[in-house]
Short mmCIF file of the C-alpha atoms (twelve columns), coordinates in Angstrom:
data_MODEL
# 
_entry.id   MODEL 
# 
loop_
_atom_site.group_PDB 
_atom_site.id 
_atom_site.type_symbol 
_atom_site.label_atom_id 
_atom_site.label_alt_id 
_atom_site.label_comp_id 
_atom_site.label_asym_id 
_atom_site.label_seq_id 
_atom_site.Cartn_x 
_atom_site.Cartn_y 
_atom_site.Cartn_z 
_atom_site.pdbx_PDB_model_num 
ATOM 1   C CA . UNK A 1   -15.867 2.295   -16.788 1 
ATOM 2   C CA . UNK A 2   -15.271 2.297   -13.157 1 
ATOM 3   C CA . UNK A 3   -12.955 4.560   -11.007 1 
ATOM 4   C CA . UNK A 4   -10.574 2.884   -8.570  1 
ATOM 5   C CA . UNK A 5   -8.967  4.854   -5.824  1 
ATOM 6   C CA . UNK A 6   -5.899  3.543   -3.984  1 
ATOM 7   C CA . UNK A 7   -5.266  5.089   -0.561  1 
ATOM 8   C CA . UNK A 8   -1.743  4.061   0.623   1 
ATOM 9   C CA . UNK A 9   -0.036  5.633   3.648   1 
ATOM 10  C CA . UNK A 10  3.348   6.233   2.018   1 
ATOM 11  C CA . UNK A 11  4.908   6.510   -1.411  1 
ATOM 12  C CA . UNK A 12  5.944   2.863   -2.443  1 
ATOM 13  C CA . UNK A 13  3.039   1.195   -0.490  1 
ATOM 14  C CA . UNK A 14  1.058   1.653   -3.803  1 
ATOM 15  C CA . UNK A 15  3.134   -0.744  -5.586  1 
ATOM 16  C CA . UNK A 16  3.612   -3.948  -3.427  1 
ATOM 17  C CA . UNK A 17  0.005   -4.697  -2.608  1 
ATOM 18  C CA . UNK A 18  -2.001  -2.887  -5.247  1 
ATOM 19  C CA . UNK A 19  0.370   -2.020  -8.140  1 
ATOM 20  C CA . UNK A 20  -0.595  -4.938  -10.399 1 
ATOM 21  C CA . UNK A 21  -4.319  -4.422  -9.747  1 
ATOM 22  C CA . UNK A 22  -4.081  -0.680  -10.600 1 
ATOM 23  C CA . UNK A 23  -2.138  -1.664  -13.800 1 
ATOM 24  C CA . UNK A 24  -4.721  -4.198  -14.693 1 
ATOM 25  C CA . UNK A 25  -7.619  -1.893  -14.115 1 
ATOM 26  C CA . UNK A 26  -5.936  0.900   -16.176 1 
ATOM 27  C CA . UNK A 27  -5.229  -1.639  -18.962 1 
ATOM 28  C CA . UNK A 28  -8.984  -2.389  -19.213 1 
ATOM 29  C CA . UNK A 29  -9.907  1.254   -19.504 1 
ATOM 30  C CA . UNK A 30  -10.801 2.069   -15.802 1 
ATOM 31  C CA . UNK A 31  -9.735  5.278   -14.259 1 
ATOM 32  C CA . UNK A 32  -7.185  4.784   -11.598 1 
ATOM 33  C CA . UNK A 33  -6.149  7.268   -8.796  1 
ATOM 34  C CA . UNK A 34  -3.692  7.189   -5.998  1 
ATOM 35  C CA . UNK A 35  -4.243  9.396   -2.924  1 
ATOM 36  C CA . UNK A 36  -1.370  9.111   -0.565  1 
ATOM 37  C CA . UNK A 37  -1.649  10.070  3.134   1 
ATOM 38  C CA . UNK A 38  1.928   11.152  3.765   1 
ATOM 39  C CA . UNK A 39  4.849   12.440  1.562   1 
ATOM 40  C CA . UNK A 40  7.146   9.857   3.213   1 
ATOM 41  C CA . UNK A 41  9.355   12.459  4.696   1 
ATOM 42  C CA . UNK A 42  10.168  12.530  8.461   1 
ATOM 43  C CA . UNK A 43  11.363  16.083  8.404   1 
ATOM 44  C CA . UNK A 44  10.290  19.426  6.772   1 
ATOM 45  C CA . UNK A 45  9.754   19.552  3.016   1 
ATOM 46  C CA . UNK A 46  12.791  21.066  1.157   1 
ATOM 47  C CA . UNK A 47  12.161  24.808  0.632   1 
ATOM 48  C CA . UNK A 48  13.494  24.588  -3.065  1 
ATOM 49  C CA . UNK A 49  11.008  21.889  -4.108  1 
ATOM 50  C CA . UNK A 50  8.554   19.137  -2.961  1 
ATOM 51  C CA . UNK A 51  9.232   15.871  -1.199  1 
ATOM 52  C CA . UNK A 52  11.438  13.722  -3.400  1 
ATOM 53  C CA . UNK A 53  9.280   10.528  -2.527  1 
ATOM 54  C CA . UNK A 54  6.272   12.284  -4.108  1 
ATOM 55  C CA . UNK A 55  8.122   12.947  -7.251  1 
ATOM 56  C CA . UNK A 56  9.103   9.045   -7.222  1 
ATOM 57  C CA . UNK A 57  5.466   8.348   -6.563  1 
ATOM 58  C CA . UNK A 58  4.376   10.249  -9.736  1 
ATOM 59  C CA . UNK A 59  7.003   8.278   -11.759 1 
ATOM 60  C CA . UNK A 60  5.674   4.962   -10.231 1 
ATOM 61  C CA . UNK A 61  2.069   6.035   -11.060 1 
ATOM 62  C CA . UNK A 62  2.880   6.806   -14.636 1 
ATOM 63  C CA . UNK A 63  4.409   3.313   -15.066 1 
ATOM 64  C CA . UNK A 64  1.221   1.835   -13.605 1 
ATOM 65  C CA . UNK A 65  -1.077  3.857   -15.935 1 
ATOM 66  C CA . UNK A 66  -2.485  5.775   -13.016 1 
ATOM 67  C CA . UNK A 67  -4.367  8.920   -14.181 1 
ATOM 68  C CA . UNK A 68  -4.055  11.043  -11.117 1 
ATOM 69  C CA . UNK A 69  -1.896  11.310  -7.870  1 
ATOM 70  C CA . UNK A 70  -2.911  13.440  -4.841  1 
ATOM 71  C CA . UNK A 71  -1.525  13.886  -1.398  1 
ATOM 72  C CA . UNK A 72  -3.389  14.427  1.786   1 
ATOM 73  C CA . UNK A 73  -0.609  16.762  3.179   1 
ATOM 74  C CA . UNK A 74  0.708   14.771  6.160   1 
ATOM 75  C CA . UNK A 75  4.187   13.773  7.234   1 
ATOM 76  C CA . UNK A 76  5.545   10.222  7.758   1 
ATOM 77  C CA . UNK A 77  4.974   9.185   11.438  1 
ATOM 78  C CA . UNK A 78  7.815   6.605   11.367  1 
ATOM 79  C CA . UNK A 79  7.851   2.962   12.646  1 
ATOM 80  C CA . UNK A 80  9.214   2.068   15.841  1 
ATOM 81  C CA . UNK A 81  8.617   2.709   19.549  1 
ATOM 82  C CA . UNK A 82  9.438   6.443   19.307  1 
ATOM 83  C CA . UNK A 83  6.934   8.978   17.942  1 
ATOM 84  C CA . UNK A 84  8.848   12.115  17.220  1 
ATOM 85  C CA . UNK A 85  7.536   15.653  17.372  1 
ATOM 86  C CA . UNK A 86  5.750   17.000  14.204  1 
ATOM 87  C CA . UNK A 87  7.994   18.684  11.728  1 
ATOM 88  C CA . UNK A 88  7.541   22.555  11.574  1 
ATOM 89  C CA . UNK A 89  5.416   22.631  8.339   1 
ATOM 90  C CA . UNK A 90  2.855   19.831  8.785   1 
ATOM 91  C CA . UNK A 91  1.471   17.206  11.126  1 
ATOM 92  C CA . UNK A 92  2.548   13.651  11.291  1 
ATOM 93  C CA . UNK A 93  -0.289  11.472  9.903   1 
ATOM 94  C CA . UNK A 94  -0.873  9.521   13.078  1 
ATOM 95  C CA . UNK A 95  -1.475  12.657  15.020  1 
ATOM 96  C CA . UNK A 96  -4.134  13.936  12.526  1 
ATOM 97  C CA . UNK A 97  -7.669  13.877  13.714  1 
ATOM 98  C CA . UNK A 98  -9.311  10.907  11.919  1 
ATOM 99  C CA . UNK A 99  -12.454 12.884  10.971  1 
ATOM 100 C CA . UNK A 100 -10.326 15.732  9.471   1 
ATOM 101 C CA . UNK A 101 -8.193  13.313  7.431   1 
ATOM 102 C CA . UNK A 102 -11.255 11.441  6.275   1 
ATOM 103 C CA . UNK A 103 -12.911 14.612  5.134   1 
ATOM 104 C CA . UNK A 104 -9.872  15.423  3.003   1 
ATOM 105 C CA . UNK A 105 -9.995  11.948  1.470   1 
ATOM 106 C CA . UNK A 106 -13.726 12.002  1.017   1 
ATOM 107 C CA . UNK A 107 -13.584 15.281  -0.979  1 
ATOM 108 C CA . UNK A 108 -11.329 13.557  -3.508  1 
ATOM 109 C CA . UNK A 109 -13.564 10.391  -3.545  1 
ATOM 110 C CA . UNK A 110 -16.610 12.565  -4.279  1 
ATOM 111 C CA . UNK A 111 -14.833 14.468  -6.897  1 
ATOM 112 C CA . UNK A 112 -13.761 11.259  -8.626  1 
ATOM 113 C CA . UNK A 113 -17.015 9.550   -8.022  1 
ATOM 114 C CA . UNK A 114 -15.088 6.428   -6.752  1 
ATOM 115 C CA . UNK A 115 -16.598 3.042   -7.292  1 
ATOM 116 C CA . UNK A 116 -13.877 1.035   -5.446  1 
ATOM 117 C CA . UNK A 117 -11.504 2.243   -2.617  1 
ATOM 118 C CA . UNK A 118 -8.407  0.239   -1.841  1 
ATOM 119 C CA . UNK A 119 -6.935  0.634   1.518   1 
ATOM 120 C CA . UNK A 120 -4.557  -1.050  4.051   1 
ATOM 121 C CA . UNK A 121 -5.985  -4.045  6.170   1 
ATOM 122 C CA . UNK A 122 -6.950  -3.523  9.721   1 
ATOM 123 C CA . UNK A 123 -3.549  -4.733  11.023  1 
ATOM 124 C CA . UNK A 124 -1.920  -2.148  8.805   1 
ATOM 125 C CA . UNK A 125 -0.104  -5.093  7.092   1 
ATOM 126 C CA . UNK A 126 3.068   -5.539  9.415   1 
ATOM 127 C CA . UNK A 127 1.611   -2.963  12.002  1 
ATOM 128 C CA . UNK A 128 3.054   0.351   10.810  1 
ATOM 129 C CA . UNK A 129 1.249   3.080   12.744  1 
ATOM 130 C CA . UNK A 130 0.578   5.138   9.437   1 
ATOM 131 C CA . UNK A 131 -0.857  1.931   7.746   1 
ATOM 132 C CA . UNK A 132 -3.338  1.344   10.671  1 
ATOM 133 C CA . UNK A 133 -4.298  5.018   10.610  1 
ATOM 134 C CA . UNK A 134 -4.774  4.949   6.852   1 
ATOM 135 C CA . UNK A 135 -7.095  1.970   7.327   1 
ATOM 136 C CA . UNK A 136 -9.396  3.883   9.726   1 
ATOM 137 C CA . UNK A 137 -9.241  7.031   7.819   1 
ATOM 138 C CA . UNK A 138 -10.126 5.191   4.599   1 
ATOM 139 C CA . UNK A 139 -13.062 3.332   6.169   1 
ATOM 140 C CA . UNK A 140 -14.454 6.612   7.466   1 
ATOM 141 C CA . UNK A 141 -13.866 8.500   4.148   1 
ATOM 142 C CA . UNK A 142 -15.752 5.798   2.271   1 
ATOM 143 C CA . UNK A 143 -18.713 6.312   4.642   1 
ATOM 144 C CA . UNK A 144 -18.691 10.055  4.226   1 
ATOM 145 C CA . UNK A 145 -18.426 9.937   0.341   1 
ATOM 146 C CA . UNK A 146 -20.700 6.890   -0.129  1 
ATOM 147 C CA . UNK A 147 -18.152 4.738   -1.851  1 
ATOM 148 C CA . UNK A 148 -19.989 1.477   -2.608  1 
ATOM 149 C CA . UNK A 149 -17.094 -0.948  -2.099  1 
ATOM 150 C CA . UNK A 150 -13.971 -0.958  0.010   1 
ATOM 151 C CA . UNK A 151 -11.303 -3.634  -0.442  1 
ATOM 152 C CA . UNK A 152 -8.433  -4.076  2.078   1 
ATOM 153 C CA . UNK A 153 -5.168  -4.778  0.464   1 
ATOM 154 C CA . UNK A 154 -3.410  -7.638  2.410   1 
ATOM 155 C CA . UNK A 155 -1.542  -10.915 2.251   1 
ATOM 156 C CA . UNK A 156 -2.357  -14.389 3.547   1 
ATOM 157 C CA . UNK A 157 -0.185  -14.936 6.588   1 
ATOM 158 C CA . UNK A 158 1.066   -18.251 5.098   1 
ATOM 159 C CA . UNK A 159 2.495   -16.327 2.006   1 
ATOM 160 C CA . UNK A 160 4.204   -13.939 4.354   1 
ATOM 161 C CA . UNK A 161 5.863   -16.744 6.334   1 
ATOM 162 C CA . UNK A 162 7.149   -18.230 2.993   1 
ATOM 163 C CA . UNK A 163 8.531   -14.828 1.909   1 
ATOM 164 C CA . UNK A 164 10.256  -14.447 5.232   1 
ATOM 165 C CA . UNK A 165 11.941  -17.919 4.774   1 
ATOM 166 C CA . UNK A 166 13.100  -16.934 1.300   1 
ATOM 167 C CA . UNK A 167 14.496  -13.688 2.475   1 
ATOM 168 C CA . UNK A 168 16.443  -15.562 5.067   1 
ATOM 169 C CA . UNK A 169 17.582  -18.222 2.619   1 
ATOM 170 C CA . UNK A 170 18.949  -15.393 0.496   1 
ATOM 171 C CA . UNK A 171 20.715  -13.972 3.579   1 
ATOM 172 C CA . UNK A 172 19.279  -10.640 3.039   1 
ATOM 173 C CA . UNK A 173 19.228  -8.170  6.073   1 
ATOM 174 C CA . UNK A 174 15.869  -8.540  7.770   1 
ATOM 175 C CA . UNK A 175 14.805  -6.148  10.480  1 
ATOM 176 C CA . UNK A 176 11.181  -7.101  11.071  1 
ATOM 177 C CA . UNK A 177 10.074  -9.164  14.033  1 
ATOM 178 C CA . UNK A 178 9.047   -12.686 12.873  1 
ATOM 179 C CA . UNK A 179 6.735   -13.033 15.829  1 
ATOM 180 C CA . UNK A 180 4.819   -9.806  14.897  1 
ATOM 181 C CA . UNK A 181 4.626   -10.955 11.188  1 
ATOM 182 C CA . UNK A 182 3.133   -14.298 12.219  1 
ATOM 183 C CA . UNK A 183 -0.064  -12.609 13.319  1 
ATOM 184 C CA . UNK A 184 0.209   -9.722  10.825  1 
ATOM 185 C CA . UNK A 185 -1.783  -9.223  7.636   1 
ATOM 186 C CA . UNK A 186 -4.773  -11.573 7.283   1 
ATOM 187 C CA . UNK A 187 -5.621  -15.282 7.693   1 
ATOM 188 C CA . UNK A 188 -6.200  -17.044 4.497   1 
ATOM 189 C CA . UNK A 189 -9.914  -17.649 5.264   1 
ATOM 190 C CA . UNK A 190 -10.580 -13.935 5.493   1 
ATOM 191 C CA . UNK A 191 -9.348  -13.332 1.859   1 
ATOM 192 C CA . UNK A 192 -12.237 -12.529 -0.501  1 
ATOM 193 C CA . UNK A 193 -10.364 -11.496 -3.589  1 
ATOM 194 C CA . UNK A 194 -7.114  -12.813 -5.263  1 
ATOM 195 C CA . UNK A 195 -6.064  -11.079 -8.403  1 
ATOM 196 C CA . UNK A 196 -3.565  -12.606 -10.796 1 
ATOM 197 C CA . UNK A 197 -1.372  -9.884  -12.035 1 
ATOM 198 C CA . UNK A 198 1.560   -11.831 -13.277 1 
ATOM 199 C CA . UNK A 199 1.309   -10.321 -16.814 1 
ATOM 200 C CA . UNK A 200 1.758   -6.939  -15.190 1 
ATOM 201 C CA . UNK A 201 4.979   -8.062  -13.297 1 
ATOM 202 C CA . UNK A 202 7.310   -6.028  -15.481 1 
ATOM 203 C CA . UNK A 203 5.253   -2.824  -14.834 1 
ATOM 204 C CA . UNK A 204 4.941   -3.609  -11.050 1 
ATOM 205 C CA . UNK A 205 8.828   -4.296  -10.901 1 
ATOM 206 C CA . UNK A 206 9.497   -0.871  -12.819 1 
ATOM 207 C CA . UNK A 207 7.130   0.950   -10.605 1 
ATOM 208 C CA . UNK A 208 8.938   -0.353  -7.492  1 
ATOM 209 C CA . UNK A 209 12.340  0.737   -9.075  1 
ATOM 210 C CA . UNK A 210 10.974  4.272   -9.387  1 
ATOM 211 C CA . UNK A 211 11.195  4.595   -5.675  1 
ATOM 212 C CA . UNK A 212 15.016  5.055   -5.839  1 
ATOM 213 C CA . UNK A 213 15.239  6.714   -2.378  1 
ATOM 214 C CA . UNK A 214 13.879  3.482   -0.889  1 
ATOM 215 C CA . UNK A 215 16.275  1.342   -2.817  1 
ATOM 216 C CA . UNK A 216 19.439  3.330   -1.908  1 
ATOM 217 C CA . UNK A 217 18.603  4.583   1.570   1 
ATOM 218 C CA . UNK A 218 19.135  2.990   4.912   1 
ATOM 219 C CA . UNK A 219 15.439  1.863   5.536   1 
ATOM 220 C CA . UNK A 220 14.580  -1.543  6.783   1 
ATOM 221 C CA . UNK A 221 12.979  -2.507  3.466   1 
ATOM 222 C CA . UNK A 222 15.846  -1.287  1.295   1 
ATOM 223 C CA . UNK A 223 17.864  -4.623  0.982   1 
ATOM 224 C CA . UNK A 224 14.718  -6.456  0.013   1 
ATOM 225 C CA . UNK A 225 13.645  -3.874  -2.522  1 
ATOM 226 C CA . UNK A 226 17.093  -3.888  -4.104  1 
ATOM 227 C CA . UNK A 227 16.930  -7.722  -4.419  1 
ATOM 228 C CA . UNK A 228 13.389  -7.549  -5.883  1 
ATOM 229 C CA . UNK A 229 14.155  -5.114  -8.681  1 
ATOM 230 C CA . UNK A 230 17.212  -7.086  -9.792  1 
ATOM 231 C CA . UNK A 231 15.262  -10.198 -10.287 1 
ATOM 232 C CA . UNK A 232 14.282  -11.459 -13.770 1 
ATOM 233 C CA . UNK A 233 10.827  -10.329 -14.467 1 
ATOM 234 C CA . UNK A 234 9.356   -13.762 -14.632 1 
ATOM 235 C CA . UNK A 235 10.893  -14.576 -11.162 1 
ATOM 236 C CA . UNK A 236 9.459   -11.216 -9.906  1 
ATOM 237 C CA . UNK A 237 6.139   -12.311 -11.130 1 
ATOM 238 C CA . UNK A 238 6.296   -15.630 -9.257  1 
ATOM 239 C CA . UNK A 239 6.961   -13.870 -6.033  1 
ATOM 240 C CA . UNK A 240 4.719   -10.832 -6.351  1 
ATOM 241 C CA . UNK A 241 2.269   -11.808 -9.106  1 
ATOM 242 C CA . UNK A 242 -0.754  -12.189 -7.003  1 
ATOM 243 C CA . UNK A 243 -2.501  -9.426  -4.908  1 
ATOM 244 C CA . UNK A 244 -4.935  -10.183 -2.081  1 
ATOM 245 C CA . UNK A 245 -7.898  -8.204  -0.731  1 
ATOM 246 C CA . UNK A 246 -10.489 -8.530  2.045   1 
ATOM 247 C CA . UNK A 247 -13.836 -7.104  1.433   1 
ATOM 248 C CA . UNK A 248 -14.891 -6.690  5.059   1 
ATOM 249 C CA . UNK A 249 -18.532 -5.888  4.224   1 
ATOM 250 C CA . UNK A 250 -18.901 -9.248  2.345   1 
ATOM 251 C CA . UNK A 251 -20.528 -12.212 4.091   1 
ATOM 252 C CA . UNK A 252 -18.113 -15.069 4.926   1 
ATOM 253 C CA . UNK A 253 -17.600 -17.197 1.801   1 
ATOM 254 C CA . UNK A 254 -15.462 -20.032 0.699   1 
ATOM 255 C CA . UNK A 255 -15.511 -18.651 -2.821  1 
ATOM 256 C CA . UNK A 256 -12.576 -16.267 -3.655  1 
ATOM 257 C CA . UNK A 257 -13.186 -13.767 -6.344  1 
ATOM 258 C CA . UNK A 258 -10.630 -12.858 -9.020  1 
ATOM 259 C CA . UNK A 259 -12.021 -9.492  -10.083 1 
ATOM 260 C CA . UNK A 260 -12.148 -6.422  -7.739  1 
ATOM 261 C CA . UNK A 261 -15.221 -5.119  -9.552  1 
ATOM 262 C CA . UNK A 262 -17.218 -8.271  -8.708  1 
ATOM 263 C CA . UNK A 263 -18.452 -8.586  -5.004  1 
ATOM 264 C CA . UNK A 264 -17.315 -11.558 -2.990  1 
ATOM 265 C CA . UNK A 265 -19.788 -14.452 -3.644  1 
# 
């Protein structure tokens, strides 16, 4: 059996682009691990406990069948033109030395003897600074630990455009710049792996629902998340029942692979 490590920037990132793939791998007996870069908090961690979003992450991981959750120890850097000072108890992820953060991740990759590492794509999806940083840290950590295969979780831009149109049709609040999204994620020709995870749609939806602070909070994604978790499971599966990856080390190919354990051919 193989070991798959997902390296998202924030709690909840593990669900949308890799949740079904992790559930599928776990169902087939593979070991699955999530290492999150940040705890999702902008401020200091509560003195009487840990970051609430890490608690939610562990619940989400349990739903997906993930065997282990680890945190690199950084704070959320936020998304927008302003980069705030570090909280008093830890550094914002985007300010971390890439080599230092990569060493922290590489230590876990070596411990787990990881076969596959799932990271954000080079654009950081829609361009979140922590996602871009996680891509760079993940690539470097894979080099340091000798992980044989790295897959970048992404979406075809055409799919993103369709989802944006659907959100507008449903009149959900949408605070992302459409012009940025037009060149975000990946062109379809760059996709090397497409994984059908529709039979794990209920798990993926329940894992998303575990991130209650993101559903009820004032974040930009909250209205969309609330709508997604209220959908009938088959409809959720139609919308988010496929997950896409780019294996950057693979030679260009017109053949898209359906199994993350198989190199692009």
